[in-house]
Short mmCIF file of C-alpha atoms in Angstrom, two decimals:
data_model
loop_
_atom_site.label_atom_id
_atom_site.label_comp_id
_atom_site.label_asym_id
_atom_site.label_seq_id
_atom_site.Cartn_x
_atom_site.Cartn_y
_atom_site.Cartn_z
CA UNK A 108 219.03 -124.08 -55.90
CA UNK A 109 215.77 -125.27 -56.72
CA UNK A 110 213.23 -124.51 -54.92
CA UNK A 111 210.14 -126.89 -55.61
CA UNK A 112 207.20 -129.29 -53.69
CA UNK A 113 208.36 -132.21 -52.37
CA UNK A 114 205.94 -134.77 -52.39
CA UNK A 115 205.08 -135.75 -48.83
CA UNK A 116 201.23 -136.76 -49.23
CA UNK A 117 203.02 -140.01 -48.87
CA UNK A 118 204.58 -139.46 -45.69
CA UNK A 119 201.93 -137.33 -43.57
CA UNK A 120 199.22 -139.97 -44.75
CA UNK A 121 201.25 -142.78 -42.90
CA UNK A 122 202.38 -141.16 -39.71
CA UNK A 123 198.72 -138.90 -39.26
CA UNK A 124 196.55 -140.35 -36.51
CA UNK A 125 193.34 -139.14 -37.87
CA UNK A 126 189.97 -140.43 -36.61
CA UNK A 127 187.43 -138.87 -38.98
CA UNK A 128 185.53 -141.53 -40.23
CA UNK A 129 182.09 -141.92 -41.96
CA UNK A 130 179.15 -144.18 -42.72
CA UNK A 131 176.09 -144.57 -44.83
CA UNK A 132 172.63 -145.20 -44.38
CA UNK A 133 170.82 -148.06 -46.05
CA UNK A 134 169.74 -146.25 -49.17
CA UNK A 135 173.33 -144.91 -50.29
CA UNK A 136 175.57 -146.19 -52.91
CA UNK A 137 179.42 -146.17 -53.02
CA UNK A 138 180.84 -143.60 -55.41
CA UNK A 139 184.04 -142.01 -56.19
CA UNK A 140 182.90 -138.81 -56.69
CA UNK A 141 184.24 -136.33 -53.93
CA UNK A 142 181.91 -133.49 -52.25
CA UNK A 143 182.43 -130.18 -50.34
CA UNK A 144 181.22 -130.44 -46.75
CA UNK A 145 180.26 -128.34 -43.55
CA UNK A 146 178.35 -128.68 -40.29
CA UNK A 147 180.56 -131.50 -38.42
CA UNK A 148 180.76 -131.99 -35.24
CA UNK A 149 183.88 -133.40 -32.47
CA UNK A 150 183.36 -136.91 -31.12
CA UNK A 151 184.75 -138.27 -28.26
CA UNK A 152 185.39 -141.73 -29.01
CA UNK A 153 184.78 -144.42 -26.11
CA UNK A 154 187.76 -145.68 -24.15
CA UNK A 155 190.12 -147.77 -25.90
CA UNK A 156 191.16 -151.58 -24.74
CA UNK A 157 194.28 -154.17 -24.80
CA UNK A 158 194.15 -155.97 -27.99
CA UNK A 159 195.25 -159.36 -26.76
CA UNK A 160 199.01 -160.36 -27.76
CA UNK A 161 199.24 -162.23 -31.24
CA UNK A 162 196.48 -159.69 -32.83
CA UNK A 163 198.67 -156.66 -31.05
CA UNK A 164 201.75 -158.20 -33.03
CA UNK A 165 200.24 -158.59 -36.35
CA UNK A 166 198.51 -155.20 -36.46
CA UNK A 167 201.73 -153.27 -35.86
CA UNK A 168 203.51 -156.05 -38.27
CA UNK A 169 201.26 -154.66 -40.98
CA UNK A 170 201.48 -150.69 -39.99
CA UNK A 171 205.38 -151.54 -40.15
CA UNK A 172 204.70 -153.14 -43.83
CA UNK A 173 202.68 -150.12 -45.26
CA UNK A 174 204.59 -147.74 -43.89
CA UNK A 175 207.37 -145.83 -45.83
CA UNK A 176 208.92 -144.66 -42.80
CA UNK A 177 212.05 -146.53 -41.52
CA UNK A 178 210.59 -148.15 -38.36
CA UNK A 179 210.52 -151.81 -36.40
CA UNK A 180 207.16 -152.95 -34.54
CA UNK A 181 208.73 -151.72 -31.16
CA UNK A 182 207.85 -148.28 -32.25
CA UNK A 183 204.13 -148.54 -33.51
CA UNK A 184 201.63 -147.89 -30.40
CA UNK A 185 197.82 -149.90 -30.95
CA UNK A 186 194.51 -148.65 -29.13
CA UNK A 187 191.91 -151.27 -29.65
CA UNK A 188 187.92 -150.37 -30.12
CA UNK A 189 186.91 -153.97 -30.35
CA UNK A 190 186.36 -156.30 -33.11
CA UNK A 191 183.15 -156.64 -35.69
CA UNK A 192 180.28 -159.47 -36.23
CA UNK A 193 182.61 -160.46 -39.47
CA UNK A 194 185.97 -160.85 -37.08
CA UNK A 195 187.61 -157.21 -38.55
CA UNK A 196 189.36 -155.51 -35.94
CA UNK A 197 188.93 -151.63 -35.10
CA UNK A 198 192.40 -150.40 -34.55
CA UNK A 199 194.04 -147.25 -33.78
CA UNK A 200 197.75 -147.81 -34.80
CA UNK A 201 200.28 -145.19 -34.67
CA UNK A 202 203.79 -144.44 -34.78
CA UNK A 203 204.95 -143.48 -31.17
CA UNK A 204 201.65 -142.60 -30.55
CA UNK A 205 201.53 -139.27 -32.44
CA UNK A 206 198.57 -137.86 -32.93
CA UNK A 207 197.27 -135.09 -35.96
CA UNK A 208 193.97 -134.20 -36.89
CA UNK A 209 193.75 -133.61 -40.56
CA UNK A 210 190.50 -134.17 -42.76
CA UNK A 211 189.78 -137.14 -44.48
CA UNK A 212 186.27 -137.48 -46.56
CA UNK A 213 183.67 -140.52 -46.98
CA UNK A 214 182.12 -140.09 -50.12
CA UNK A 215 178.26 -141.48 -50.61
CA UNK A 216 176.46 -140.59 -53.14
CA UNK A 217 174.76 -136.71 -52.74
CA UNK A 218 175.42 -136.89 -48.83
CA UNK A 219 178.87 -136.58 -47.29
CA UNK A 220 178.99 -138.47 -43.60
CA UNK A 221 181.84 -137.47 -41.29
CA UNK A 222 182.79 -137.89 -37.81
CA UNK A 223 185.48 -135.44 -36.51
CA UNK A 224 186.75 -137.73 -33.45
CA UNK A 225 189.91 -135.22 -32.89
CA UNK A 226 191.80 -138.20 -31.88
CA UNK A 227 193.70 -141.00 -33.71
CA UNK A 228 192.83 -142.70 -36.57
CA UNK A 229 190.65 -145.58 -36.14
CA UNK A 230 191.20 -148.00 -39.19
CA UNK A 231 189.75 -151.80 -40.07
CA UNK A 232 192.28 -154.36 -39.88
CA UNK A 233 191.21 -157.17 -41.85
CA UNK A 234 192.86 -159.86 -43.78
CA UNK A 235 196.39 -159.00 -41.95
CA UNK A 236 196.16 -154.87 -44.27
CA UNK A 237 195.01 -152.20 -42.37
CA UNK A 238 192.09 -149.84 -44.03
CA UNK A 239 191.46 -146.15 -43.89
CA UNK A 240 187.29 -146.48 -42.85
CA UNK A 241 186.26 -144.98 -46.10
CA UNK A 242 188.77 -146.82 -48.47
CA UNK A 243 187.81 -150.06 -46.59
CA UNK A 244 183.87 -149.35 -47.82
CA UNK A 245 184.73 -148.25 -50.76
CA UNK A 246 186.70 -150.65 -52.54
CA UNK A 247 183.99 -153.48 -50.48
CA UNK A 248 185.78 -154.91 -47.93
CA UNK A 249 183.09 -153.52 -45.64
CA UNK A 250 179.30 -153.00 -46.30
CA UNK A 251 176.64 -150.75 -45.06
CA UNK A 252 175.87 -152.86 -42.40
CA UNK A 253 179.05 -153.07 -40.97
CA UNK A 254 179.66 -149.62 -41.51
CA UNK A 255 176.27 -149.21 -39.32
CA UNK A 256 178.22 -151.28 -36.86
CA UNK A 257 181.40 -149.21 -36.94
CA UNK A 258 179.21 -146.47 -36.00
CA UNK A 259 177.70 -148.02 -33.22
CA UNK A 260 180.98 -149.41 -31.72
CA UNK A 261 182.44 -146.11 -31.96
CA UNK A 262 179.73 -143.80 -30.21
CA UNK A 263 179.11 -141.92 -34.02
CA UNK A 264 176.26 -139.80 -34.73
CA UNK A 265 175.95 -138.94 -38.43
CA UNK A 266 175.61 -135.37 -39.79
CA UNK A 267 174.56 -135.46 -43.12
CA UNK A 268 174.99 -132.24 -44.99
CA UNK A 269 173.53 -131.72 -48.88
CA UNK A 270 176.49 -130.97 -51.06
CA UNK A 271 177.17 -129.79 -54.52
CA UNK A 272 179.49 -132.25 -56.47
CA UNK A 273 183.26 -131.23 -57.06
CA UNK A 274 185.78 -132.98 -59.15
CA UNK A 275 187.50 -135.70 -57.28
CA UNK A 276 190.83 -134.64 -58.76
CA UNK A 277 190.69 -130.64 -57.61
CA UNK A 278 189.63 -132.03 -53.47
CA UNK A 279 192.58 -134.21 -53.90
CA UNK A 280 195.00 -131.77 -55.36
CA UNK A 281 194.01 -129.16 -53.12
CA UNK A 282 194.16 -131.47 -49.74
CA UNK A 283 197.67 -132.32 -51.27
CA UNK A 284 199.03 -128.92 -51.29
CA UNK A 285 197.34 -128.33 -47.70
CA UNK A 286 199.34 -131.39 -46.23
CA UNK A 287 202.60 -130.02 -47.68
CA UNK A 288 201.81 -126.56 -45.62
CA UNK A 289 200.69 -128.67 -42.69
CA UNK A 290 204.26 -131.03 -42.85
CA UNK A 291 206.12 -127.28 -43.37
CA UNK A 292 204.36 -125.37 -40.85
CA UNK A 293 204.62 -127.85 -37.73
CA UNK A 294 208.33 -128.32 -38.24
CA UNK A 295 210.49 -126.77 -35.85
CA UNK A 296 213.17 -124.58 -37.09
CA UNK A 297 211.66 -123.74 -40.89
CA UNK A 298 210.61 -119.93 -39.90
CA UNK A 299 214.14 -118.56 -39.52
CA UNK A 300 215.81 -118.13 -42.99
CA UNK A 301 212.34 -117.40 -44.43
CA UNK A 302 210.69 -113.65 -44.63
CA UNK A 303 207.48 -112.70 -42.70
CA UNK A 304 205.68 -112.17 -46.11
CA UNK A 305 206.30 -115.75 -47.02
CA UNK A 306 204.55 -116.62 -44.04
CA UNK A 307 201.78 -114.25 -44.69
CA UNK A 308 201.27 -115.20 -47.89
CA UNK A 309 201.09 -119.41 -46.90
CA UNK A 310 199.01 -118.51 -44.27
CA UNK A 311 196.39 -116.35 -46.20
CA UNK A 312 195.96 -119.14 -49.06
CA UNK A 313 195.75 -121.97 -46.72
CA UNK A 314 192.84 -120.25 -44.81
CA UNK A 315 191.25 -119.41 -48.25
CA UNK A 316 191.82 -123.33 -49.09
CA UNK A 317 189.79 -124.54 -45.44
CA UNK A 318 187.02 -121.72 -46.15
CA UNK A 319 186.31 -123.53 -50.01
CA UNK A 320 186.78 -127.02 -48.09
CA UNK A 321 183.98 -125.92 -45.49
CA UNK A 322 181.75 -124.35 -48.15
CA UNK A 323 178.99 -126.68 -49.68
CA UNK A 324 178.26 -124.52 -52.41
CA UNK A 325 181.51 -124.39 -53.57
CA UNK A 326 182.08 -124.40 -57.36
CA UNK A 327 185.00 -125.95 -59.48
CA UNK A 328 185.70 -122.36 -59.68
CA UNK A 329 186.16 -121.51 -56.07
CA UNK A 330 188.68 -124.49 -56.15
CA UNK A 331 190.97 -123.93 -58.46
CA UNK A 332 191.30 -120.68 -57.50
CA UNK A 333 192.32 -121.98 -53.85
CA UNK A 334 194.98 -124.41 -55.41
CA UNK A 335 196.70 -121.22 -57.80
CA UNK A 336 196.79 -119.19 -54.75
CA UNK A 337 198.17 -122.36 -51.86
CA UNK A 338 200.06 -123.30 -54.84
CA UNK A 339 201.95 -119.87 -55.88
CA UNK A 340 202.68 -119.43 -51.87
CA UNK A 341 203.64 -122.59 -51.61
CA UNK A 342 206.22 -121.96 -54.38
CA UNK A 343 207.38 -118.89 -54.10
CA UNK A 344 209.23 -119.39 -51.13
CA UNK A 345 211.59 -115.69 -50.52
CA UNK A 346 214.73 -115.81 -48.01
CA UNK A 347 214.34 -112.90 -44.79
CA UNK A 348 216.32 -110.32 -45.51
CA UNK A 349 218.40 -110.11 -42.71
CA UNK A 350 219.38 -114.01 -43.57
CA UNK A 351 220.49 -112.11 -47.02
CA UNK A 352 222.46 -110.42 -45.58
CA UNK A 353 224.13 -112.83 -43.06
CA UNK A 354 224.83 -115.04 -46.32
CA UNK A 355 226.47 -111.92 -47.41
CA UNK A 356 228.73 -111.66 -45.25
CA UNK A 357 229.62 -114.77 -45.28
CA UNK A 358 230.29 -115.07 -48.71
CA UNK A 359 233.14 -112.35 -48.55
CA UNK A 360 235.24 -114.99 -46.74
CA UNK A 361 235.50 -117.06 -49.73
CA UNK A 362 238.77 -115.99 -51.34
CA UNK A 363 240.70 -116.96 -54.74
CA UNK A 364 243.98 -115.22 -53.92
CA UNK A 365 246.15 -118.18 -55.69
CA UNK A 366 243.75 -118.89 -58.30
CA UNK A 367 242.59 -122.21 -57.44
CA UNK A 368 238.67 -122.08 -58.16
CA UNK A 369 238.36 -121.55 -62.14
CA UNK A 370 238.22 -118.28 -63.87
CA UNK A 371 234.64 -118.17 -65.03
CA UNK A 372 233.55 -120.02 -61.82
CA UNK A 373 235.35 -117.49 -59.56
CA UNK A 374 234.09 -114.35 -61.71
CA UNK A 375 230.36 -115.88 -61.70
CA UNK A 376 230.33 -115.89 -58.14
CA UNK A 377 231.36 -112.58 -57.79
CA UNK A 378 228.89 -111.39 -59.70
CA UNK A 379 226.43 -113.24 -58.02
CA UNK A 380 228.23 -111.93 -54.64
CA UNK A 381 227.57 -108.28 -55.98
CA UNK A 382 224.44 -108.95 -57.29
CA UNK A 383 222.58 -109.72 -53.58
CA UNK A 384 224.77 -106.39 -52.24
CA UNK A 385 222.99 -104.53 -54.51
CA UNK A 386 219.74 -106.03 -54.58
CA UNK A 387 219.51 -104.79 -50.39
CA UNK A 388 219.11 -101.43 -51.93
CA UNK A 389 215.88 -102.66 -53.46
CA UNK A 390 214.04 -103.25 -50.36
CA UNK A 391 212.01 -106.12 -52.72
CA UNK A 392 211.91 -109.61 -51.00
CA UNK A 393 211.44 -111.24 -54.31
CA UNK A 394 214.76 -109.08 -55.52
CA UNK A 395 216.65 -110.05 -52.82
CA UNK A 396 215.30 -113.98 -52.69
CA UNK A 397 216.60 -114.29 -55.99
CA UNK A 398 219.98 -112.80 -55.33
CA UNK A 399 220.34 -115.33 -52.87
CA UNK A 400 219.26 -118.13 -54.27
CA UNK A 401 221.63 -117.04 -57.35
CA UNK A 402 224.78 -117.17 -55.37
CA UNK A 403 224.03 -120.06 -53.58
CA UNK A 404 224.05 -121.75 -57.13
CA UNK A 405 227.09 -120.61 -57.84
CA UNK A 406 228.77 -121.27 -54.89
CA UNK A 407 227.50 -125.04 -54.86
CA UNK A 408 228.96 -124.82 -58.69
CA UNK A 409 232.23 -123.26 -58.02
CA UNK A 410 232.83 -125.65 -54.98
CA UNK A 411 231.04 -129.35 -55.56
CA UNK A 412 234.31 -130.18 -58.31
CA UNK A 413 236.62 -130.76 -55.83
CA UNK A 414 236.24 -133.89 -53.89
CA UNK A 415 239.02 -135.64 -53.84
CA UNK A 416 240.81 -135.96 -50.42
CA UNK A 417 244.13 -134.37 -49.74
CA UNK A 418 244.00 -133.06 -53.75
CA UNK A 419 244.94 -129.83 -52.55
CA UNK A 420 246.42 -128.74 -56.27
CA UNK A 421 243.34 -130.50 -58.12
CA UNK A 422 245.26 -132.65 -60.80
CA UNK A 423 243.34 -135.37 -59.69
CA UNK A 424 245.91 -137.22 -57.66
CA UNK A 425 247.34 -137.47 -54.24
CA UNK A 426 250.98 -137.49 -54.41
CA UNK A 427 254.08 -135.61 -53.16
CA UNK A 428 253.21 -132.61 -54.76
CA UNK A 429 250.08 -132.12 -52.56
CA UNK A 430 251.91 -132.68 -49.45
CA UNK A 431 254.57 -130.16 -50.84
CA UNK A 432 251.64 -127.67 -51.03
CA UNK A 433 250.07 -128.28 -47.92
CA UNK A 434 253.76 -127.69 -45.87
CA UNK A 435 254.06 -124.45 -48.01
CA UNK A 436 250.49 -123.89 -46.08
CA UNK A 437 251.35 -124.51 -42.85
CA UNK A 438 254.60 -122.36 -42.98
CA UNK A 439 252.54 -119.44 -44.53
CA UNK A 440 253.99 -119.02 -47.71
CA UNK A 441 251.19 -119.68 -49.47
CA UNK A 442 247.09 -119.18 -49.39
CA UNK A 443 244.32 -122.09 -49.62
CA UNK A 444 241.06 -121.41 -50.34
CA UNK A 445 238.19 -122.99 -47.92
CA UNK A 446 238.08 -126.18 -50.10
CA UNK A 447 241.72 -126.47 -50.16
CA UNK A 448 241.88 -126.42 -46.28
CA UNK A 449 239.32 -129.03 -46.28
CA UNK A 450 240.94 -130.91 -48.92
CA UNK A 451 244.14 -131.08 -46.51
CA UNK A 452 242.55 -131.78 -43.09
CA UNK A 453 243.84 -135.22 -41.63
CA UNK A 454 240.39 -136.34 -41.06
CA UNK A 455 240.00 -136.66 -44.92
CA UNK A 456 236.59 -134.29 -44.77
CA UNK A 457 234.92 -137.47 -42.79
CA UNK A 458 235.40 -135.55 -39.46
CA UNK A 459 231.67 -134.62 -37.74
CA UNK A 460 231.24 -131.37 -36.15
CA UNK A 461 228.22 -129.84 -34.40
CA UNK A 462 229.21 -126.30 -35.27
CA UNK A 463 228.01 -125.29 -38.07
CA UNK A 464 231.36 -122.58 -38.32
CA UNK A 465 233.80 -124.98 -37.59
CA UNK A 466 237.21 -124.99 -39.55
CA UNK A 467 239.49 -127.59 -39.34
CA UNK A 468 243.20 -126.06 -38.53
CA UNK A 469 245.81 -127.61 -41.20
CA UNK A 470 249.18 -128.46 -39.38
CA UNK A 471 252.11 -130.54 -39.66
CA UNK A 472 250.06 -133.34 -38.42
CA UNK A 473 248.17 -133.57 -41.36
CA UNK A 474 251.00 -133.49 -43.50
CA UNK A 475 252.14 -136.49 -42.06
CA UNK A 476 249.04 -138.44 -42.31
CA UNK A 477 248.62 -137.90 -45.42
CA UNK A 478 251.86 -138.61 -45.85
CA UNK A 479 251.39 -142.02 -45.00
CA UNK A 480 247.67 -142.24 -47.07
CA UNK A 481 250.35 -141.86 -49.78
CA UNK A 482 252.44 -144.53 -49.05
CA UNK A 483 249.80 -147.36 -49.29
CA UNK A 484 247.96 -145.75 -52.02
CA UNK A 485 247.50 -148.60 -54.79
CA UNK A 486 245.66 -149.15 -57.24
CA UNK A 487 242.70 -150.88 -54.97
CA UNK A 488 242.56 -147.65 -52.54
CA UNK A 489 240.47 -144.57 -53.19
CA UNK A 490 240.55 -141.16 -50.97
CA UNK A 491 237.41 -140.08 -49.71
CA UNK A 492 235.18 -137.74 -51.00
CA UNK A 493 234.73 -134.55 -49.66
CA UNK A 494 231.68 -132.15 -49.83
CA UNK A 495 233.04 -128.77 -49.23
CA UNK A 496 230.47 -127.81 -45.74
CA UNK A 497 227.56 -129.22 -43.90
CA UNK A 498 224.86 -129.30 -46.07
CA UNK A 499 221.26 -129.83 -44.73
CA UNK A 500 217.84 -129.56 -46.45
CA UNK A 501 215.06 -128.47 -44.58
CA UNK A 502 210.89 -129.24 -44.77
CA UNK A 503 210.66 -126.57 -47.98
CA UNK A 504 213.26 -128.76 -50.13
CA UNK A 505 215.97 -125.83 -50.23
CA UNK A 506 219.32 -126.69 -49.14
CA UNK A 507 221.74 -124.99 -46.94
CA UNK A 508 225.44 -124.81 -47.03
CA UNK A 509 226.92 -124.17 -43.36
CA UNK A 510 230.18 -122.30 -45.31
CA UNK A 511 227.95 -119.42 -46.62
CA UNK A 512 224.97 -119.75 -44.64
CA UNK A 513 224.07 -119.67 -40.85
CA UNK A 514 222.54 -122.59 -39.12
CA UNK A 515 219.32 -122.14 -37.50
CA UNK A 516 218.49 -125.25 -35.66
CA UNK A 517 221.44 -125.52 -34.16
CA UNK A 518 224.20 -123.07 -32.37
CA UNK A 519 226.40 -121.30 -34.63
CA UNK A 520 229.41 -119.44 -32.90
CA UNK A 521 229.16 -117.20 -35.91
CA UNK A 522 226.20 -115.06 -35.12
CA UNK A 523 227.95 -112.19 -33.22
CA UNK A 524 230.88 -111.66 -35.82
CA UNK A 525 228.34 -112.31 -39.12
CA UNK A 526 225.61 -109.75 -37.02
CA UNK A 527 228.45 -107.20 -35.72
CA UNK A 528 229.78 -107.38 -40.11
CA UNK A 529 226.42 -106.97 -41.17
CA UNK A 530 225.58 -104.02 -38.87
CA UNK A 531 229.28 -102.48 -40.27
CA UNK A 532 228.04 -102.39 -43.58
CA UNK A 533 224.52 -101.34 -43.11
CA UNK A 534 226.65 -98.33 -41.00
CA UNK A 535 228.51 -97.65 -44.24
CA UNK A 536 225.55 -97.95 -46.64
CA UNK A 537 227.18 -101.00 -48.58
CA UNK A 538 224.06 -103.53 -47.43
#
């Protein structure tokens, strides 16, 4: 499994409702040059209005456009803070009316202005495109002056603060690896498969990432420093133990008996298998983590080649001889493996389930539907394809298979028999 960053700057700078903003006095110029900062204060912005009809409809039209998230104007929400001298609209769009306070920086020459408003973003729309304040200023589509009035209209008092110059491209790549914690950290449900260390350690290097942030006489130094260490957390994700073991246990129900899965698949994952048994003995998170992640690899491996529905002998057809195999099943005189009894469910693997344990139960029923699949089989009909579990991927970008692993979000009616196994073993000293 590979366990890397997703990129979701994207994502969190569309849906965050921000309302830092920033202005400049007359003397400034614009620069793209970014700064350390401390010493801001909260605003309480003034009372929002209605935004009459037609300008309602065309500010959420264009929040719709630039946004990467699948969503219709019906579910963008618009607070309105009036309109400037030049006809520019102040608007606070969001989506659902969500509302997230993370830090965004106006950037003028050896000052830094912001406004912490702890509230939703307020942005300019003007020309039917919506404008983060300090992207609308600096790429000219608003001046001084009517940053002056943006100021004014929005109850700001400026809190200049001397700086030391950083490089643009560490502030950026450091905010971008503290906006994949923040996406990670307000997710429900990421916390259980992960150990306490992990935790520890993302916490730690995101508080040493807001100290440099909040220091203006941070160096280049201090910096990078803060992006190896977010950055190393933020990457070295490690599995909780006890999940380890849970996975464990419920790889020992995955059984070759009648030689289906592949020789050098099957013997790979039981090496892998014996591998996180022993690693337990270790006590070492890392150790264990790796186990883990090492037999969920080959697991996916040995499992993902067969896909084809109701190819319960794998010769890559669906004939008599798999329904042959599948009554031998059912009357008991022969084994499947897990894929196989997926292979010869009825439901063709498109069934939906909301427990993460279920197994479907092969009968005579679904010999005779697939029975008849066969019988209007040409060659213009395909069987479905079948991924062997319920697979999910969570906010870290590491997948989960529901046939070796527990669910977490949702109720698993495998928890007492996987806990009551794993206490057995730890009893026995095999775990």
């Amino acid at each position: 499994m590979k366990k890397i960053i997703c990129s979701m700057l994207a994502v969190v700078l569309l849906i965050s409702t921000l309302s830092i903003t920033a202005f400049a006095s007359e003397e400034v110029k614009k620069t793209g040059v970014y700064y350390s900062m401390s010493g801001y204060d909260v605003t309480v912005l003034p009372s929002a209005s209605v935004l009459d009809a037609e300008n309602e409809l065309k500010v959420k039209a264009a929040y719709v456009a630039q946004s990467s998230l699948q969503m219709t104007t019906d579910d963008v929400e618009v607070d309105y803070y009036g309109s400037l001298s030049n006809g520019d609209l102040l608007v606070a769009p969001s989506f659902w009316g969500v509302a997230t306070n993370p830090k965004t920086y106006m950037v003028i020459d050896s000052y830094i202005y912001v406004i912490d408003t702890n509230s939703k973003e307020v942005m300019l729309f003007a020309d039917n495109k919506l404008y983060r304040l300090y992207e609308a200023y600096i790429s000219a589509v608003i001046d001084d002056e009517l940053l002056s009035e943006i100021a004014s209209k929005l109850n700001l008092s400026v809190y200049p603060t001397p700086v030391y110059e950083i490089d643009k491209e560490l502030v950026d790549e450091l905010n971008d690896l503290m906006d994949i914690y923040y996406v990670r950290h307000s997710t429900v449900g990421t916390q259980k498969p992960y150990s306490q260390e992990t935790f520890a350690r993302e916490n730690a290097a995101y508080q040493l990432a807001e100290n440099v942030i909040a220091n203006k006489s941070a160096t280049n130094e201090d910096y990078h420093n803060a992006i190896d260490r977010l950055s190393y957390a933020l990457n070295n994700t490690c599995i909780d133990k006890g999940y380890a073991k849970q996975t464990y246990v419920l790889s020992l129900k995955e059984q070759n008996d009648n030689g289906f899965y592949g020789e050098a698949d099957w013997n790979d994952y039981v090496e892998k298998r014996n591998a996180l048994r022993d690693s337990f003995k270790t006590n070492d998170e890392k150790t264990i983590s790796d186990a883990y992640f090492e037999l969920y690899d080959s697991f996916t491996n040995m499992t993902s080649k067969y896909t084809i529905a109701g190819d319960v002998n794998n010769d890559g057809v669906v004939n008599i001889d798999d329904v042959t195999l599948i009554q031998k099943y059912v009357s008991d005189t022969t084994s499947f493996t897990g894929v196989q009894v997926e292979l010869a469910s009825r439901d063709c693997g498109k069934y939906q389930y909301a427990d993460y344990g279920y197994v479907p139960k092969i009968t005579v029923d679904d010999v005779t539907a697939l029975q008849k699949v066969i019988a209007v089989i040409d060659s213009n009909t395909t069987q479905p394809v079948v991924r062997y579990g319920r697979v999910t991927t969570d906010c870290y970008n590491i997948e989960f298979n529901s046939k070796i692993c527990l669910g977490w979000f949702f109720m698993d009616s495998r928890y007492d028999e996987v806990n009551a196994k794993v206490k057995e073993l730890e009893a026995e000293g095999i775990i």
